[in-house]
Amino acid sequence: MKSSMILTSPSLLTTTHSPARCGIVLAGGDGKPFIDRLRGDGLPKQYMNFIGSRSMLEHTFQRAEKLISADHLFTVVNQDHLRFPDVRRQLSSRPARNVVVQPENKETGPGLLLPLIHLIKRYPDSTVVVFPSDHFIDEADLFMAHVELALRAVERDPSVLILLGMEPSGAEPEYGYILPGQRVESLLASGVREVSTFIEKPKPPSVRTLILKGALWNTMVMVFKADMLRDLVRRTAPTLYGFFDRIAEAVGTGGETDVVEEVYRQLEPVNFSQGLLVPLSLRLPSPLLVLPVRGVHWSDWGSERRIMSVLEKIGASATTELNSKISPAVG
């Protein structure tokens, strides 16, 4: 598999009529030190089986495909991930043309935009859902029912980007928070609200105050029209847009790999929340809306503490689970 290329023949990148809905699965995260301490081989956590027989990535696919067909679900991974047999096995079940390989992890901004370019090339008019692959979500059906509400709202008003905001179950300073504003009258049935304030990783003393004001956790699950997000990036982050516009011109050509690798060498890491969502939230009017989600147990498994906490809450011994589920396969 070559870096930076969608895993297919360039001839398959021809633009076609778009289906109604597509998805992007973000699987470009790197390994974490606490996981490497237990496994010792650097496999990123999204490819591991913590609970049950599926990895976090496979659980994400299963959730996403409640609403989006596999053929319309794009996944971004890193070139380095492909050295792991577990990764190659899990990706082998996906449509090869929908797996996009980036040369390296440059954070969630590039990690979202690279597959978006390929998606727009084939399905330019689609409505898109973004699914991070390292989240634990219980009550998957209820969660995806909220995603369906957000999809319907964006299909009704293509000018907005809707974030799913989770009702907090505790004071977590490492999450992004969204303070909801007024209900949106034109989309009243969906329950979406304006974004009053977007706070990325607030200082610990202010977290409880935010929660008391009704702030929600930002899940980074978001819904938007593909061309609308591309235009927002153009207006909000023109330098970043310029890099990916170069890639867009090269997609499907013989020089695609070289262009992507050159762009990634020049790119600085860009966090999508900090680099794009926060500036967008300051615009008047802002295109950002939030859909509150209640009754769902959600956790971003970015730390050992959060993984242990969830395993203990669901009745599993954290030590036993971590030793038995994430140890490298033998043979």
PDB file of C-alpha atoms in Angstrom, residues 58-276:
ATOM      1  CA  GLU A  58     -14.580  -2.108  14.160  1.00  0.00           C
ATOM      2  CA  HIS A  59     -17.134  -0.915  16.720  1.00  0.00           C
ATOM      3  CA  THR A  60     -17.048   2.483  14.978  1.00  0.00           C
ATOM      4  CA  PHE A  61     -17.710   0.857  11.599  1.00  0.00           C
ATOM      5  CA  GLN A  62     -20.608  -1.090  13.101  1.00  0.00           C
ATOM      6  CA  ARG A  63     -22.189   2.089  14.516  1.00  0.00           C
ATOM      7  CA  ALA A  64     -21.662   4.137  11.373  1.00  0.00           C
ATOM      8  CA  GLU A  65     -23.166   1.488   9.127  1.00  0.00           C
ATOM      9  CA  LYS A  66     -26.477   1.762  10.924  1.00  0.00           C
ATOM     10  CA  LEU A  67     -26.964   4.863   8.747  1.00  0.00           C
ATOM     11  CA  ILE A  68     -24.251   4.833   6.067  1.00  0.00           C
ATOM     12  CA  SER A  69     -23.356   2.031   3.673  1.00  0.00           C
ATOM     13  CA  ALA A  70     -19.816   0.655   3.730  1.00  0.00           C
ATOM     14  CA  ASP A  71     -19.268   1.875   0.173  1.00  0.00           C
ATOM     15  CA  HIS A  72     -19.859   5.465   1.323  1.00  0.00           C
ATOM     16  CA  LEU A  73     -17.722   5.276   4.472  1.00  0.00           C
ATOM     17  CA  PHE A  74     -14.157   6.611   4.141  1.00  0.00           C
ATOM     18  CA  THR A  75     -11.399   5.789   6.651  1.00  0.00           C
ATOM     19  CA  VAL A  76      -8.126   7.669   7.127  1.00  0.00           C
ATOM     20  CA  VAL A  77      -5.108   5.838   8.554  1.00  0.00           C
ATOM     21  CA  ASN A  78      -1.367   6.485   8.738  1.00  0.00           C
ATOM     22  CA  GLN A  79       1.230   4.807   6.564  1.00  0.00           C
ATOM     23  CA  ASP A  80       2.982   3.528   9.691  1.00  0.00           C
ATOM     24  CA  HIS A  81      -0.183   1.746  10.839  1.00  0.00           C
ATOM     25  CA  LEU A  82       0.021  -0.662   7.911  1.00  0.00           C
ATOM     26  CA  ARG A  83       3.027  -2.464   9.398  1.00  0.00           C
ATOM     27  CA  PHE A  84       0.712  -4.109  11.933  1.00  0.00           C
ATOM     28  CA  PRO A  85      -1.051  -7.352  10.880  1.00  0.00           C
ATOM     29  CA  ASP A  86      -4.051  -6.398  13.060  1.00  0.00           C
ATOM     30  CA  VAL A  87      -4.486  -3.164  11.099  1.00  0.00           C
ATOM     31  CA  ARG A  88      -4.204  -4.823   7.696  1.00  0.00           C
ATOM     32  CA  ARG A  89      -6.721  -7.470   8.762  1.00  0.00           C
ATOM     33  CA  GLN A  90      -9.280  -4.924   9.998  1.00  0.00           C
ATOM     34  CA  LEU A  91      -8.919  -2.765   6.899  1.00  0.00           C
ATOM     35  CA  SER A  92      -9.183  -5.759   4.583  1.00  0.00           C
ATOM     36  CA  SER A  93     -12.904  -5.904   5.347  1.00  0.00           C
ATOM     37  CA  ARG A  94     -13.397  -2.357   3.999  1.00  0.00           C
ATOM     38  CA  PRO A  95     -13.911  -1.328   0.375  1.00  0.00           C
ATOM     39  CA  ALA A  96     -10.290  -0.759  -0.671  1.00  0.00           C
ATOM     40  CA  ARG A  97     -11.093   2.435  -2.544  1.00  0.00           C
ATOM     41  CA  ASN A  98     -12.433   4.003   0.661  1.00  0.00           C
ATOM     42  CA  VAL A  99      -9.278   3.634   2.761  1.00  0.00           C
ATOM     43  CA  VAL A 100      -7.096   6.754   2.554  1.00  0.00           C
ATOM     44  CA  VAL A 101      -3.515   6.520   3.788  1.00  0.00           C
ATOM     45  CA  GLN A 102      -1.783   9.668   4.982  1.00  0.00           C
ATOM     46  CA  PRO A 103       2.037   9.801   5.213  1.00  0.00           C
ATOM     47  CA  GLU A 104       1.935  10.664   8.923  1.00  0.00           C
ATOM     48  CA  ASN A 105      -0.357  12.021  11.599  1.00  0.00           C
ATOM     49  CA  LYS A 106      -0.636  15.809  11.438  1.00  0.00           C
ATOM     50  CA  GLU A 107      -3.594  16.008  13.853  1.00  0.00           C
ATOM     51  CA  THR A 108      -7.320  16.060  13.183  1.00  0.00           C
ATOM     52  CA  GLY A 109      -7.364  18.973  10.722  1.00  0.00           C
ATOM     53  CA  PRO A 110      -5.365  17.274   7.949  1.00  0.00           C
ATOM     54  CA  GLY A 111      -6.717  13.907   9.081  1.00  0.00           C
ATOM     55  CA  LEU A 112     -10.241  15.048   8.210  1.00  0.00           C
ATOM     56  CA  LEU A 113      -9.442  17.072   5.102  1.00  0.00           C
ATOM     57  CA  LEU A 114      -7.493  14.367   3.254  1.00  0.00           C
ATOM     58  CA  PRO A 115     -10.388  11.855   3.144  1.00  0.00           C
ATOM     59  CA  LEU A 116     -12.820  14.735   2.536  1.00  0.00           C
ATOM     60  CA  ILE A 117     -10.976  15.523  -0.698  1.00  0.00           C
ATOM     61  CA  HIS A 118     -11.428  11.952  -1.918  1.00  0.00           C
ATOM     62  CA  LEU A 119     -15.048  11.930  -0.787  1.00  0.00           C
ATOM     63  CA  ILE A 120     -15.825  15.167  -2.647  1.00  0.00           C
ATOM     64  CA  LYS A 121     -14.156  13.814  -5.776  1.00  0.00           C
ATOM     65  CA  ARG A 122     -16.661  10.968  -5.900  1.00  0.00           C
ATOM     66  CA  TYR A 123     -19.676  12.298  -3.985  1.00  0.00           C
ATOM     67  CA  PRO A 124     -19.560  16.112  -4.232  1.00  0.00           C
ATOM     68  CA  ASP A 125     -23.116  16.783  -3.047  1.00  0.00           C
ATOM     69  CA  SER A 126     -23.139  14.464  -0.061  1.00  0.00           C
ATOM     70  CA  THR A 127     -23.961  15.121   3.566  1.00  0.00           C
ATOM     71  CA  VAL A 128     -21.062  13.893   5.718  1.00  0.00           C
ATOM     72  CA  VAL A 129     -20.805  12.485   9.250  1.00  0.00           C
ATOM     73  CA  VAL A 130     -17.408  12.395  10.983  1.00  0.00           C
ATOM     74  CA  PHE A 131     -16.778   9.492  13.383  1.00  0.00           C
ATOM     75  CA  PRO A 132     -13.662   9.425  15.612  1.00  0.00           C
ATOM     76  CA  SER A 133     -12.543   5.817  16.031  1.00  0.00           C
ATOM     77  CA  ASP A 134     -11.219   5.929  19.605  1.00  0.00           C
ATOM     78  CA  HIS A 135     -14.454   6.618  21.494  1.00  0.00           C
ATOM     79  CA  PHE A 136     -16.377   4.244  23.722  1.00  0.00           C
ATOM     80  CA  ILE A 137     -20.126   4.570  23.171  1.00  0.00           C
ATOM     81  CA  ASP A 138     -22.722   2.524  24.954  1.00  0.00           C
ATOM     82  CA  GLU A 139     -26.374   2.758  23.843  1.00  0.00           C
ATOM     83  CA  ALA A 140     -25.213   2.842  20.208  1.00  0.00           C
ATOM     84  CA  ASP A 141     -28.743   2.808  18.792  1.00  0.00           C
ATOM     85  CA  LEU A 142     -29.733   5.882  20.793  1.00  0.00           C
ATOM     86  CA  PHE A 143     -26.531   7.665  19.842  1.00  0.00           C
ATOM     87  CA  MET A 144     -27.048   6.952  16.147  1.00  0.00           C
ATOM     88  CA  ALA A 145     -30.655   8.152  16.416  1.00  0.00           C
ATOM     89  CA  HIS A 146     -29.180  11.537  17.358  1.00  0.00           C
ATOM     90  CA  VAL A 147     -26.836  11.333  14.362  1.00  0.00           C
ATOM     91  CA  GLU A 148     -29.897  10.720  12.199  1.00  0.00           C
ATOM     92  CA  LEU A 149     -31.547  13.854  13.636  1.00  0.00           C
ATOM     93  CA  ALA A 150     -28.432  15.876  12.821  1.00  0.00           C
ATOM     94  CA  LEU A 151     -28.352  14.485   9.286  1.00  0.00           C
ATOM     95  CA  ARG A 152     -31.955  15.487   8.693  1.00  0.00           C
ATOM     96  CA  ALA A 153     -31.308  18.978  10.059  1.00  0.00           C
ATOM     97  CA  VAL A 154     -28.287  19.539   7.767  1.00  0.00           C
ATOM     98  CA  GLU A 155     -30.224  18.179   4.802  1.00  0.00           C
ATOM     99  CA  ARG A 156     -32.867  20.784   5.586  1.00  0.00           C
ATOM    100  CA  ASP A 157     -30.356  23.615   6.102  1.00  0.00           C
ATOM    101  CA  PRO A 158     -27.082  22.947   4.219  1.00  0.00           C
ATOM    102  CA  SER A 159     -25.464  26.133   5.574  1.00  0.00           C
ATOM    103  CA  VAL A 160     -24.834  24.711   9.069  1.00  0.00           C
ATOM    104  CA  LEU A 161     -22.378  22.351  10.732  1.00  0.00           C
ATOM    105  CA  ILE A 162     -23.889  20.383  13.616  1.00  0.00           C
ATOM    106  CA  LEU A 163     -21.793  18.991  16.450  1.00  0.00           C
ATOM    107  CA  LEU A 164     -23.113  16.311  18.774  1.00  0.00           C
ATOM    108  CA  GLY A 165     -22.727  17.514  22.355  1.00  0.00           C
ATOM    109  CA  MET A 166     -22.809  14.947  25.138  1.00  0.00           C
ATOM    110  CA  GLU A 167     -24.373  15.688  28.519  1.00  0.00           C
ATOM    111  CA  PRO A 168     -21.395  15.510  30.931  1.00  0.00           C
ATOM    112  CA  SER A 169     -21.207  12.753  33.518  1.00  0.00           C
ATOM    113  CA  GLY A 170     -18.394  14.487  35.377  1.00  0.00           C
ATOM    114  CA  ALA A 171     -15.931  17.368  35.363  1.00  0.00           C
ATOM    115  CA  GLU A 172     -13.416  16.439  32.660  1.00  0.00           C
ATOM    116  CA  PRO A 173     -10.903  19.224  31.860  1.00  0.00           C
ATOM    117  CA  GLU A 174      -9.334  17.363  28.931  1.00  0.00           C
ATOM    118  CA  TYR A 175     -12.493  17.535  26.800  1.00  0.00           C
ATOM    119  CA  GLY A 176     -13.758  20.344  24.626  1.00  0.00           C
ATOM    120  CA  TYR A 177     -16.975  21.969  25.891  1.00  0.00           C
ATOM    121  CA  ILE A 178     -19.848  23.577  24.015  1.00  0.00           C
ATOM    122  CA  LEU A 179     -22.165  26.027  25.740  1.00  0.00           C
ATOM    123  CA  PRO A 180     -25.521  25.857  23.922  1.00  0.00           C
ATOM    124  CA  GLY A 181     -27.448  28.992  23.081  1.00  0.00           C
ATOM    125  CA  GLN A 182     -30.952  29.527  21.753  1.00  0.00           C
ATOM    126  CA  ARG A 183     -32.970  26.906  19.922  1.00  0.00           C
ATOM    127  CA  VAL A 184     -32.926  27.268  16.148  1.00  0.00           C
ATOM    128  CA  GLU A 185     -36.503  28.013  15.134  1.00  0.00           C
ATOM    129  CA  SER A 186     -36.147  26.740  11.562  1.00  0.00           C
ATOM    130  CA  LEU A 187     -34.866  23.403  12.893  1.00  0.00           C
ATOM    131  CA  LEU A 188     -36.951  23.249  16.056  1.00  0.00           C
ATOM    132  CA  ALA A 189     -38.002  19.627  15.598  1.00  0.00           C
ATOM    133  CA  SER A 190     -34.404  18.407  15.620  1.00  0.00           C
ATOM    134  CA  GLY A 191     -33.572  19.954  18.997  1.00  0.00           C
ATOM    135  CA  VAL A 192     -30.420  21.698  17.758  1.00  0.00           C
ATOM    136  CA  ARG A 193     -29.218  24.882  19.391  1.00  0.00           C
ATOM    137  CA  GLU A 194     -26.893  27.702  18.514  1.00  0.00           C
ATOM    138  CA  VAL A 195     -23.326  27.450  19.834  1.00  0.00           C
ATOM    139  CA  SER A 196     -22.978  30.223  22.397  1.00  0.00           C
ATOM    140  CA  THR A 197     -19.374  29.456  23.337  1.00  0.00           C
ATOM    141  CA  PHE A 198     -16.836  26.832  22.351  1.00  0.00           C
ATOM    142  CA  ILE A 199     -14.189  26.053  24.980  1.00  0.00           C
ATOM    143  CA  GLU A 200     -11.355  23.702  24.071  1.00  0.00           C
ATOM    144  CA  LYS A 201      -9.873  21.992  27.164  1.00  0.00           C
ATOM    145  CA  PRO A 202     -10.856  24.568  29.791  1.00  0.00           C
ATOM    146  CA  LYS A 203      -8.794  25.113  32.932  1.00  0.00           C
ATOM    147  CA  PRO A 204      -9.936  22.794  35.760  1.00  0.00           C
ATOM    148  CA  PRO A 205     -11.382  25.531  38.041  1.00  0.00           C
ATOM    149  CA  SER A 206     -13.831  26.607  35.333  1.00  0.00           C
ATOM    150  CA  VAL A 207     -15.119  23.155  34.336  1.00  0.00           C
ATOM    151  CA  ARG A 208     -17.757  22.810  37.049  1.00  0.00           C
ATOM    152  CA  THR A 209     -19.019  26.324  36.324  1.00  0.00           C
ATOM    153  CA  LEU A 210     -19.400  25.404  32.657  1.00  0.00           C
ATOM    154  CA  ILE A 211     -21.342  22.254  33.536  1.00  0.00           C
ATOM    155  CA  LEU A 212     -23.664  24.205  35.833  1.00  0.00           C
ATOM    156  CA  LYS A 213     -24.371  26.522  32.887  1.00  0.00           C
ATOM    157  CA  GLY A 214     -25.401  23.543  30.762  1.00  0.00           C
ATOM    158  CA  ALA A 215     -22.211  23.028  28.773  1.00  0.00           C
ATOM    159  CA  LEU A 216     -21.867  19.794  26.784  1.00  0.00           C
ATOM    160  CA  TRP A 217     -18.868  17.664  25.888  1.00  0.00           C
ATOM    161  CA  ASN A 218     -17.803  18.036  22.269  1.00  0.00           C
ATOM    162  CA  THR A 219     -17.767  14.501  20.836  1.00  0.00           C
ATOM    163  CA  MET A 220     -16.185  15.613  17.540  1.00  0.00           C
ATOM    164  CA  VAL A 221     -18.986  13.696  15.836  1.00  0.00           C
ATOM    165  CA  MET A 222     -20.207  16.304  13.369  1.00  0.00           C
ATOM    166  CA  VAL A 223     -22.483  16.563  10.355  1.00  0.00           C
ATOM    167  CA  PHE A 224     -22.142  18.936   7.407  1.00  0.00           C
ATOM    168  CA  LYS A 225     -22.426  19.244   3.650  1.00  0.00           C
ATOM    169  CA  ALA A 226     -19.116  18.336   2.019  1.00  0.00           C
ATOM    170  CA  ASP A 227     -18.827  21.445  -0.108  1.00  0.00           C
ATOM    171  CA  MET A 228     -19.935  23.670   2.773  1.00  0.00           C
ATOM    172  CA  LEU A 229     -17.042  22.513   4.988  1.00  0.00           C
ATOM    173  CA  ARG A 230     -14.577  22.942   2.148  1.00  0.00           C
ATOM    174  CA  ASP A 231     -15.749  26.547   1.783  1.00  0.00           C
ATOM    175  CA  LEU A 232     -15.509  27.164   5.542  1.00  0.00           C
ATOM    176  CA  VAL A 233     -11.896  25.951   5.521  1.00  0.00           C
ATOM    177  CA  ARG A 234     -11.139  28.210   2.545  1.00  0.00           C
ATOM    178  CA  ARG A 235     -12.446  31.257   4.417  1.00  0.00           C
ATOM    179  CA  THR A 236     -11.231  30.376   7.914  1.00  0.00           C
ATOM    180  CA  ALA A 237      -7.835  28.756   7.258  1.00  0.00           C
ATOM    181  CA  PRO A 238      -6.694  29.829   3.785  1.00  0.00           C
ATOM    182  CA  THR A 239      -3.140  28.518   4.176  1.00  0.00           C
ATOM    183  CA  LEU A 240      -4.387  25.069   5.172  1.00  0.00           C
ATOM    184  CA  TYR A 241      -6.934  25.191   2.367  1.00  0.00           C
ATOM    185  CA  GLY A 242      -4.185  25.998  -0.130  1.00  0.00           C
ATOM    186  CA  PHE A 243      -2.237  22.879   0.817  1.00  0.00           C
ATOM    187  CA  PHE A 244      -5.242  20.625   0.353  1.00  0.00           C
ATOM    188  CA  ASP A 245      -6.349  22.379  -2.814  1.00  0.00           C
ATOM    189  CA  ARG A 246      -3.006  21.274  -4.272  1.00  0.00           C
ATOM    190  CA  ILE A 247      -3.775  17.703  -3.231  1.00  0.00           C
ATOM    191  CA  ALA A 248      -7.278  17.926  -4.705  1.00  0.00           C
ATOM    192  CA  GLU A 249      -5.836  18.849  -8.084  1.00  0.00           C
ATOM    193  CA  ALA A 250      -3.474  15.863  -7.940  1.00  0.00           C
ATOM    194  CA  VAL A 251      -6.001  13.214  -6.849  1.00  0.00           C
ATOM    195  CA  GLY A 252      -6.329  10.559  -9.526  1.00  0.00           C
ATOM    196  CA  THR A 253      -3.137  11.578 -11.330  1.00  0.00           C
ATOM    197  CA  GLY A 254       0.217   9.856 -11.471  1.00  0.00           C
ATOM    198  CA  GLY A 255       1.737  12.554  -9.288  1.00  0.00           C
ATOM    199  CA  GLU A 256      -0.733  12.232  -6.414  1.00  0.00           C
ATOM    200  CA  THR A 257       1.570  10.396  -4.021  1.00  0.00           C
ATOM    201  CA  ASP A 258       4.442  12.826  -4.523  1.00  0.00           C
ATOM    202  CA  VAL A 259       2.180  15.854  -4.019  1.00  0.00           C
ATOM    203  CA  VAL A 260       0.639  14.493  -0.823  1.00  0.00           C
ATOM    204  CA  GLU A 261       4.010  13.571   0.636  1.00  0.00           C
ATOM    205  CA  GLU A 262       5.423  17.009  -0.215  1.00  0.00           C
ATOM    206  CA  VAL A 263       2.406  18.754   1.336  1.00  0.00           C
ATOM    207  CA  TYR A 264       2.642  16.694   4.520  1.00  0.00           C
ATOM    208  CA  ARG A 265       6.338  17.529   4.856  1.00  0.00           C
ATOM    209  CA  GLN A 266       5.418  21.225   4.855  1.00  0.00           C
ATOM    210  CA  LEU A 267       2.267  20.986   6.986  1.00  0.00           C
ATOM    211  CA  GLU A 268       2.250  21.974  10.622  1.00  0.00           C
ATOM    212  CA  PRO A 269      -0.113  19.890  12.789  1.00  0.00           C
ATOM    213  CA  VAL A 270      -3.587  21.460  12.981  1.00  0.00           C
ATOM    214  CA  ASN A 271      -6.152  20.466  15.581  1.00  0.00           C
ATOM    215  CA  PHE A 272      -9.579  20.730  13.940  1.00  0.00           C
ATOM    216  CA  SER A 273     -11.282  21.974  17.103  1.00  0.00           C
ATOM    217  CA  GLN A 274      -8.722  24.622  17.994  1.00  0.00           C
ATOM    218  CA  GLY A 275      -7.805  25.653  14.466  1.00  0.00           C
ATOM    219  CA  LEU A 276     -11.266  25.719  12.895  1.00  0.00           C
TER     220      LEU A 276
END
